[in-house]
Each structure stands twice: as structure tokens, then as C-alpha cells.
Tab-separated table of C-alpha atoms and ligand atoms in Angstrom:
chain	number	residue	atom	x	y	z
A	3	UNK	CA	-27.945	-37.672	-12.385
A	4	UNK	CA	-28.000	-34.595	-10.176
A	5	UNK	CA	-24.524	-33.294	-9.349
A	6	UNK	CA	-23.339	-33.629	-5.711
A	7	UNK	CA	-22.865	-30.204	-4.205
A	8	UNK	CA	-19.134	-29.273	-4.110
A	9	UNK	CA	-17.575	-28.651	-0.840
A	10	UNK	CA	-15.967	-25.263	-0.116
A	11	UNK	CA	-12.580	-26.979	-0.138
A	12	UNK	CA	-13.060	-28.321	-3.629
A	13	UNK	CA	-14.363	-25.042	-4.911
A	14	UNK	CA	-11.302	-23.239	-3.499
A	15	UNK	CA	-8.998	-25.888	-5.049
A	16	UNK	CA	-10.606	-25.178	-8.437
A	17	UNK	CA	-10.164	-21.374	-7.959
A	18	UNK	CA	-6.396	-21.935	-7.246
A	19	UNK	CA	-5.986	-23.644	-10.576
A	20	UNK	CA	-6.516	-20.400	-12.459
A	21	UNK	CA	-5.145	-16.950	-12.096
A	22	UNK	CA	-6.473	-15.425	-8.848
A	23	UNK	CA	-7.024	-11.603	-8.796
A	24	UNK	CA	-4.207	-10.045	-6.776
A	25	UNK	CA	-6.346	-7.244	-5.341
A	26	UNK	CA	-9.997	-7.696	-4.555
A	27	UNK	CA	-12.007	-4.792	-3.125
A	28	UNK	CA	-15.448	-5.227	-1.683
A	29	UNK	CA	-18.386	-2.801	-1.106
A	30	UNK	CA	-20.138	-4.629	1.705
A	31	UNK	CA	-23.632	-3.342	1.046
A	32	UNK	CA	-27.060	-4.358	2.257
A	33	UNK	CA	-26.708	-4.902	5.901
A	34	UNK	CA	-29.520	-2.477	6.838
A	35	UNK	CA	-32.037	-3.844	4.282
A	36	UNK	CA	-31.204	-7.441	5.136
A	37	UNK	CA	-32.067	-6.682	8.827
A	38	UNK	CA	-35.060	-4.563	8.069
A	39	UNK	CA	-36.584	-7.296	5.763
A	40	UNK	CA	-36.399	-9.590	8.802
A	41	UNK	CA	-37.932	-7.120	11.279
A	42	UNK	CA	-34.559	-6.663	12.944
A	43	UNK	CA	-32.597	-3.538	13.672
A	44	UNK	CA	-30.076	-2.239	11.179
A	45	UNK	CA	-27.327	-2.712	13.771
A	46	UNK	CA	-28.104	-6.474	13.761
A	47	UNK	CA	-27.520	-6.417	10.097
A	48	UNK	CA	-24.114	-4.941	10.634
A	49	UNK	CA	-23.359	-7.533	13.331
A	50	UNK	CA	-24.218	-10.348	10.925
A	51	UNK	CA	-22.172	-8.534	8.286
A	52	UNK	CA	-19.133	-8.609	10.534
A	53	UNK	CA	-19.387	-12.444	10.481
A	54	UNK	CA	-19.278	-12.318	6.697
A	55	UNK	CA	-16.035	-10.164	7.010
A	56	UNK	CA	-14.412	-12.917	9.007
A	57	UNK	CA	-15.542	-15.767	6.699
A	58	UNK	CA	-14.661	-13.910	3.464
A	59	UNK	CA	-11.250	-12.731	4.806
A	60	UNK	CA	-10.280	-16.299	5.706
A	61	UNK	CA	-11.326	-17.617	2.357
A	62	UNK	CA	-9.472	-14.856	0.558
A	63	UNK	CA	-6.231	-15.796	2.318
A	64	UNK	CA	-6.692	-19.544	1.581
A	65	UNK	CA	-7.141	-18.970	-2.063
A	66	UNK	CA	-4.098	-16.701	-2.309
A	67	UNK	CA	-5.503	-13.280	-2.822
A	68	UNK	CA	-2.603	-10.845	-2.104
A	69	UNK	CA	-4.625	-7.757	-1.163
A	70	UNK	CA	-8.187	-7.492	0.153
A	71	UNK	CA	-9.697	-4.065	0.664
A	72	UNK	CA	-13.024	-3.741	2.514
A	73	UNK	CA	-15.194	-0.582	2.463
A	74	UNK	CA	-16.207	-0.635	6.151
A	75	UNK	CA	-17.214	3.015	6.690
A	76	UNK	CA	-17.350	5.841	4.197
A	77	UNK	CA	-16.591	9.554	4.799
A	78	UNK	CA	-20.314	10.045	4.151
A	79	UNK	CA	-21.484	7.392	6.745
A	80	UNK	CA	-20.767	9.887	9.523
A	81	UNK	CA	-24.100	11.472	8.656
A	82	UNK	CA	-26.033	8.315	9.576
A	83	UNK	CA	-28.033	8.335	12.840
A	84	UNK	CA	-25.717	8.584	15.783
A	85	UNK	CA	-26.865	5.183	17.283
A	86	UNK	CA	-25.895	3.430	14.021
A	87	UNK	CA	-22.527	5.194	13.843
A	88	UNK	CA	-21.749	4.291	17.404
A	89	UNK	CA	-22.762	0.618	16.844
A	90	UNK	CA	-20.557	0.457	13.773
A	91	UNK	CA	-17.575	1.858	15.709
A	92	UNK	CA	-18.210	-0.750	18.463
A	93	UNK	CA	-18.275	-3.529	15.863
A	94	UNK	CA	-14.988	-2.282	14.409
A	95	UNK	CA	-13.347	-2.231	17.834
A	96	UNK	CA	-14.683	-5.741	18.607
A	97	UNK	CA	-13.447	-6.959	15.235
A	98	UNK	CA	-9.927	-5.522	15.764
A	99	UNK	CA	-9.660	-7.044	19.246
A	100	UNK	CA	-11.122	-10.480	18.392
A	101	UNK	CA	-9.195	-10.933	15.076
A	102	UNK	CA	-5.886	-9.597	16.347
A	103	UNK	CA	-4.409	-13.023	17.150
A	104	UNK	CA	-5.554	-14.658	13.898
A	105	UNK	CA	-4.289	-11.805	11.848
A	106	UNK	CA	-0.856	-11.994	13.410
A	107	UNK	CA	-0.678	-15.807	13.471
A	108	UNK	CA	-1.376	-15.930	9.736
A	109	UNK	CA	1.094	-13.347	8.590
A	110	UNK	CA	-1.588	-10.866	7.461
A	111	UNK	CA	-0.660	-7.295	7.274
A	112	UNK	CA	-3.509	-5.002	8.516
A	113	UNK	CA	-3.721	-1.608	6.936
A	114	UNK	CA	-6.312	1.216	6.946
A	115	UNK	CA	-7.050	4.110	4.659
A	116	UNK	CA	-9.310	7.099	5.147
A	117	UNK	CA	-9.510	10.008	7.527
A	118	UNK	CA	-8.495	7.945	10.517
A	119	UNK	CA	-8.189	10.955	12.839
A	120	UNK	CA	-11.991	11.129	12.854
A	121	UNK	CA	-12.286	7.641	14.405
A	122	UNK	CA	-12.857	7.411	18.159
A	123	UNK	CA	-9.828	6.409	20.320
A	124	UNK	CA	-11.496	3.069	20.999
A	125	UNK	CA	-11.151	2.139	17.355
A	126	UNK	CA	-7.949	4.087	16.540
A	127	UNK	CA	-6.036	2.531	19.476
A	128	UNK	CA	-6.475	-1.098	18.522
A	129	UNK	CA	-6.233	-0.255	14.855
A	130	UNK	CA	-2.915	1.523	15.212
A	131	UNK	CA	-1.576	-1.216	17.419
A	132	UNK	CA	-2.446	-3.983	14.998
A	133	UNK	CA	-1.211	-1.907	12.039
A	134	UNK	CA	2.120	-1.462	13.746
A	135	UNK	CA	2.344	-4.971	14.994
A	136	UNK	CA	1.606	-6.539	11.635
A	137	UNK	CA	3.590	-4.073	9.500
A	138	UNK	CA	6.362	-6.515	8.739
A	139	UNK	CA	3.929	-9.327	7.765
A	140	UNK	CA	4.273	-10.494	4.171
A	141	UNK	CA	1.084	-12.444	3.851
A	142	UNK	CA	-2.234	-10.945	2.600
A	143	UNK	CA	-2.585	-7.158	2.884
A	144	UNK	CA	-5.982	-6.577	4.559
A	145	UNK	CA	-7.033	-2.954	4.253
A	146	UNK	CA	-10.005	-1.490	5.945
A	147	UNK	CA	-11.335	1.720	4.284
A	148	UNK	CA	-12.614	3.732	7.305
A	149	UNK	CA	-13.992	7.212	7.144
A	150	UNK	CA	-12.820	6.875	3.531
A	151	UNK	CA	-13.820	8.949	0.491
A	152	UNK	CA	-12.243	8.563	-2.915
A	153	UNK	CA	-12.851	12.121	-4.033
A	154	UNK	CA	-11.482	13.411	-0.769
A	155	UNK	CA	-8.400	11.294	-1.255
A	156	UNK	CA	-7.789	12.679	-4.770
A	157	UNK	CA	-8.400	16.335	-3.784
A	158	UNK	CA	-5.972	15.996	-0.839
A	159	UNK	CA	-3.284	14.507	-3.200
A	160	UNK	CA	-3.849	17.328	-5.731
A	161	UNK	CA	-3.427	19.930	-3.013
A	162	UNK	CA	-0.143	18.380	-1.839
A	163	UNK	CA	1.143	18.247	-5.366
A	164	UNK	CA	0.136	21.868	-5.977
A	165	UNK	CA	2.026	22.796	-2.771
A	166	UNK	CA	5.095	20.929	-4.075
A	167	UNK	CA	4.924	22.852	-7.359
A	168	UNK	CA	4.602	26.146	-5.518
A	169	UNK	CA	7.526	25.366	-3.324
A	170	UNK	CA	9.584	24.513	-6.474
A	171	UNK	CA	9.913	20.856	-5.462
A	172	UNK	CA	7.988	19.510	-8.381
A	173	UNK	CA	8.182	20.302	-12.095
A	174	UNK	CA	4.571	20.019	-13.397
A	175	UNK	CA	5.832	18.225	-16.576
A	176	UNK	CA	7.283	15.415	-14.451
A	177	UNK	CA	3.911	14.596	-12.929
A	178	UNK	CA	2.793	11.296	-14.423
A	179	UNK	CA	0.408	8.539	-13.215
A	180	UNK	CA	3.155	6.843	-11.153
A	181	UNK	CA	4.034	10.132	-9.422
A	182	UNK	CA	0.404	10.810	-8.753
A	183	UNK	CA	-0.191	7.322	-7.371
A	184	UNK	CA	2.839	7.705	-5.050
A	185	UNK	CA	1.268	10.791	-3.553
A	186	UNK	CA	-1.965	8.950	-2.553
A	187	UNK	CA	-2.421	7.749	1.020
A	188	UNK	CA	-3.429	4.484	-0.589
A	189	UNK	CA	-0.135	4.205	-2.439
A	190	UNK	CA	0.595	0.888	-0.676
A	191	UNK	CA	-2.402	-0.599	-2.499
A	192	UNK	CA	-1.929	-2.037	-5.942
A	193	UNK	CA	-4.584	-1.407	-8.634
A	194	UNK	CA	-7.798	-3.309	-7.988
A	195	UNK	CA	-8.366	-6.340	-10.169
A	196	UNK	CA	-11.816	-7.184	-9.013
A	197	UNK	CA	-14.487	-5.048	-7.296
A	198	UNK	CA	-17.459	-6.853	-5.762
A	199	UNK	CA	-20.502	-5.014	-4.576
A	200	UNK	CA	-23.170	-6.924	-2.777
A	201	UNK	CA	-26.929	-6.340	-2.464
A	202	UNK	CA	-27.905	-5.438	-5.967
A	203	UNK	CA	-26.871	-1.805	-6.188
A	204	UNK	CA	-24.660	-0.988	-9.345
A	205	UNK	CA	-22.464	1.955	-8.313
A	206	UNK	CA	-19.030	2.471	-6.854
A	207	UNK	CA	-19.997	5.088	-4.224
A	208	UNK	CA	-16.738	7.093	-3.905
A	209	UNK	CA	-14.740	3.915	-3.326
A	210	UNK	CA	-11.122	3.846	-4.760
A	211	UNK	CA	-11.839	5.824	-7.936
A	212	UNK	CA	-8.165	5.954	-8.853
A	213	UNK	CA	-7.463	2.310	-8.140
A	214	UNK	CA	-10.566	0.967	-9.917
A	215	UNK	CA	-9.473	2.292	-13.350
A	216	UNK	CA	-9.121	-1.167	-14.869
A	217	UNK	CA	-10.961	-3.260	-12.327
A	218	UNK	CA	-13.452	-5.839	-13.313
A	219	UNK	CA	-16.726	-4.948	-11.633
A	220	UNK	CA	-19.035	-7.646	-10.239
A	221	UNK	CA	-22.440	-6.749	-8.813
A	222	UNK	CA	-24.209	-9.508	-6.929
A	223	UNK	CA	-27.651	-9.589	-5.484
A	224	UNK	CA	-26.756	-11.371	-2.287
A	225	UNK	CA	-26.877	-8.990	0.735
A	226	UNK	CA	-23.630	-8.733	2.599
A	227	UNK	CA	-24.803	-10.480	5.776
A	228	UNK	CA	-25.468	-13.613	3.581
A	229	UNK	CA	-22.303	-13.272	1.500
A	230	UNK	CA	-19.869	-15.949	2.739
A	231	UNK	CA	-16.822	-17.874	1.431
A	232	UNK	CA	-18.865	-19.816	-1.172
A	233	UNK	CA	-20.079	-16.521	-2.657
A	234	UNK	CA	-16.540	-15.143	-2.806
A	235	UNK	CA	-15.362	-18.255	-4.597
A	236	UNK	CA	-18.235	-17.934	-7.140
A	237	UNK	CA	-17.253	-14.335	-7.814
A	238	UNK	CA	-13.636	-15.390	-8.305
A	239	UNK	CA	-14.734	-18.080	-10.824
A	240	UNK	CA	-16.732	-15.338	-12.598
A	241	UNK	CA	-13.610	-13.123	-12.734
A	242	UNK	CA	-11.569	-15.964	-14.065
A	243	UNK	CA	-13.974	-16.325	-16.947
A	244	UNK	CA	-13.434	-12.709	-18.060
A	245	UNK	CA	-10.946	-11.354	-20.595
A	246	UNK	CA	-9.052	-8.259	-19.390
A	247	UNK	CA	-7.832	-6.159	-22.283
A	248	UNK	CA	-6.336	-2.997	-20.827
A	249	UNK	CA	-7.155	-1.141	-24.019
A	250	UNK	CA	-5.705	-3.758	-26.291
A	251	UNK	CA	-7.699	-5.876	-28.779
A	252	UNK	CA	-8.810	-9.345	-27.801
A	253	UNK	CA	-6.463	-10.819	-30.466
A	254	UNK	CA	-3.495	-8.976	-28.989
A	255	UNK	CA	-4.277	-10.117	-25.507
A	256	UNK	CA	-4.715	-13.722	-26.464
A	257	UNK	CA	-1.698	-13.883	-28.713
A	258	UNK	CA	0.874	-11.816	-26.851
A	259	UNK	CA	-0.330	-11.954	-23.276
A	260	UNK	CA	0.750	-8.344	-23.066
A	261	UNK	CA	0.956	-7.144	-19.426
A	262	UNK	CA	-0.816	-3.856	-18.594
A	263	UNK	CA	1.133	-0.718	-19.275
B	308	FPP	C1	-23.400	-0.857	4.025
B	308	FPP	O1	-24.639	-1.441	4.237
B	308	FPP	C2	-22.458	-1.258	5.112
B	308	FPP	C3	-21.925	-0.374	5.942
B	308	FPP	C4	-22.052	1.109	5.890
B	308	FPP	C5	-21.003	-0.844	7.022
B	308	FPP	C6	-20.277	-2.168	6.733
B	308	FPP	C7	-19.831	-2.643	8.090
B	308	FPP	C8	-19.767	-4.050	8.389
B	308	FPP	C9	-19.921	-5.026	7.364
B	308	FPP	C10	-19.495	-4.512	9.790
B	308	FPP	C11	-18.292	-3.965	10.442
B	308	FPP	C12	-17.084	-4.030	9.699
B	308	FPP	C13	-15.987	-4.747	9.993
B	308	FPP	C14	-14.737	-4.646	9.171
B	308	FPP	C15	-15.935	-5.716	11.144
B	308	FPP	P1	-25.858	-0.471	4.550
B	308	FPP	O2	-26.074	-0.325	5.972
B	308	FPP	O3	-25.716	0.824	3.758
B	308	FPP	O4	-27.043	-1.320	3.937
B	308	FPP	P2	-28.365	-0.821	3.263
B	308	FPP	O5	-27.983	-0.221	1.950
B	308	FPP	O6	-29.152	-2.066	3.141
B	308	FPP	O7	-28.999	0.218	4.133
């Protein structure tokens, strides 16, 4: 007998029965190709993609993900045609204004990483207000990576550390992974457990290189504008079927349940 399609609610219940990744990061790729394949403008693809942002964020909160980080605009995206850059900035502003109430009502903490000074005031204003107004919230940490580049972030941190050494404030031998992590502007973010990239490309594109060290990587063919709550749930089930070993053997992990170092 064919199986009845499961409702989203049932699928989410099933996900909650197993360990849910604490930090999920998403490379929301494929907006442009999705639109072009339909004879529509790339900007329409981004607009449809912002509906996916809303749907996926709600689902992430419902299933108990503690931190969700979305790659919304890379440091390299500034080089795109000006009309596309402006449209993306408009979409970000609209998103921050329209989601503000829901973010605050649901105890979500909004955070942003990247070179935020490059953002136009129309985005930086609502972003900084929502960041400040949600700072004490203890629900899901929703981080937008904006004007973000992972290599840029690492180089900046290295430069600051070098300055501390030069000023005699840091002994090089005391620099370990924890101290390096603390120096990053993304220090608030825990290590990523699951990275999802949509639209078939299999690369990480300068996104959170430090934080992805032990992440499970999941590449799906669905373009971002079509990626909705059901797709997130499917990815989470895929993650739950994996064994994370953190450099140990499978036998060690299964017998000792050793936490990552
Ligand atoms: C990559 O697809 C996507 C982006 C560069 C922008 C992502 C932006 C959104 C999803 C909408 C606005 C964001 C929020 C948070 C409301 P692409 O354009 O590179 O796709 P392509 O590879 O098919 O050209």
C-alpha cells in the first residue's frame, strides 16, 4: 500500500526524537539560476529566496536548533552588477523590518557577522536596532553573514593577535585554539554541526572556514528558492543518520560516546 505523505508537523516531531544539530549553517545558493531557468530576473530569484529564509528559520526554531547562520551576502558579492547588489540590500532591509516583531516575540536573538560598515545605512540601521533589541533573548541565535568573508575574518584576527604580541600583551606560546576563537568577530558562534549548501554546487565559498572544521557537509540539488521547511527536515534526518567521530575510531565513539575535545 502506498505510504500517506507525512505532514510537516509529523516530520518535525520525528526530528525532535533524535539529537538535533546545535548549529546549522546554510549557503543559500541558486537564486539566480532558479530565476533564469524560468525566464525571470535574478532579483526575482532572490525575492523568492527570502521566502525560503522565513520558512526555514521558523522550522529551525520549532525543531530546537540553537544557532542558525545564513550566508546572505559575501564580501565578494559586492562585485556583482550594481542593480543586483541594490536589490539584495532592499530585500535585506525589508526582511529586517517585516520579521522584527516575529523575531522579538519568539525570543530569537539576531546577530550579524561580516564587514557591516560596508552596508548601506538603510540596512545597518534596522539591523543594529534589532541586534540591540534582541540581545538579551535566549532563544535561537539567528546570524546573518553579511559582507562576510572567512579568509578576511581569519586575517583580521591574526593581525590583531600579532599587534597584541608586539605590544607585549600576548605570549605566543599561550595562543591556542580557544584563544584564537575568542579573537574572532564570530566568537559568539559555536562550531558548526551541519553545513547545508543548496543548488548542487559542492564547495564552501569562504564561509566560516574556522567554524566548519568538524561540520557535517550536506549538498542538496534543490535551488534555494524551492528549499523550504520540509527540505530542512530532510537534511536534519540525513545528519541524524551520520556518525561523527572527531578523529576517534567508530568503536570508540559508539562505546564511550566521547565528547569532542
Ligand atoms: C546565492 O545565489 C545567493 C545570494 C548571493 C544571496 C542570498 C540572498 C537571499 C536568499 C535573499 C535575501 C536574504 C535574506 C536574509 C532575507 P546566487 O544568486 O549566487 O545563485 P546562482 O548561483 O544561481 O547565480
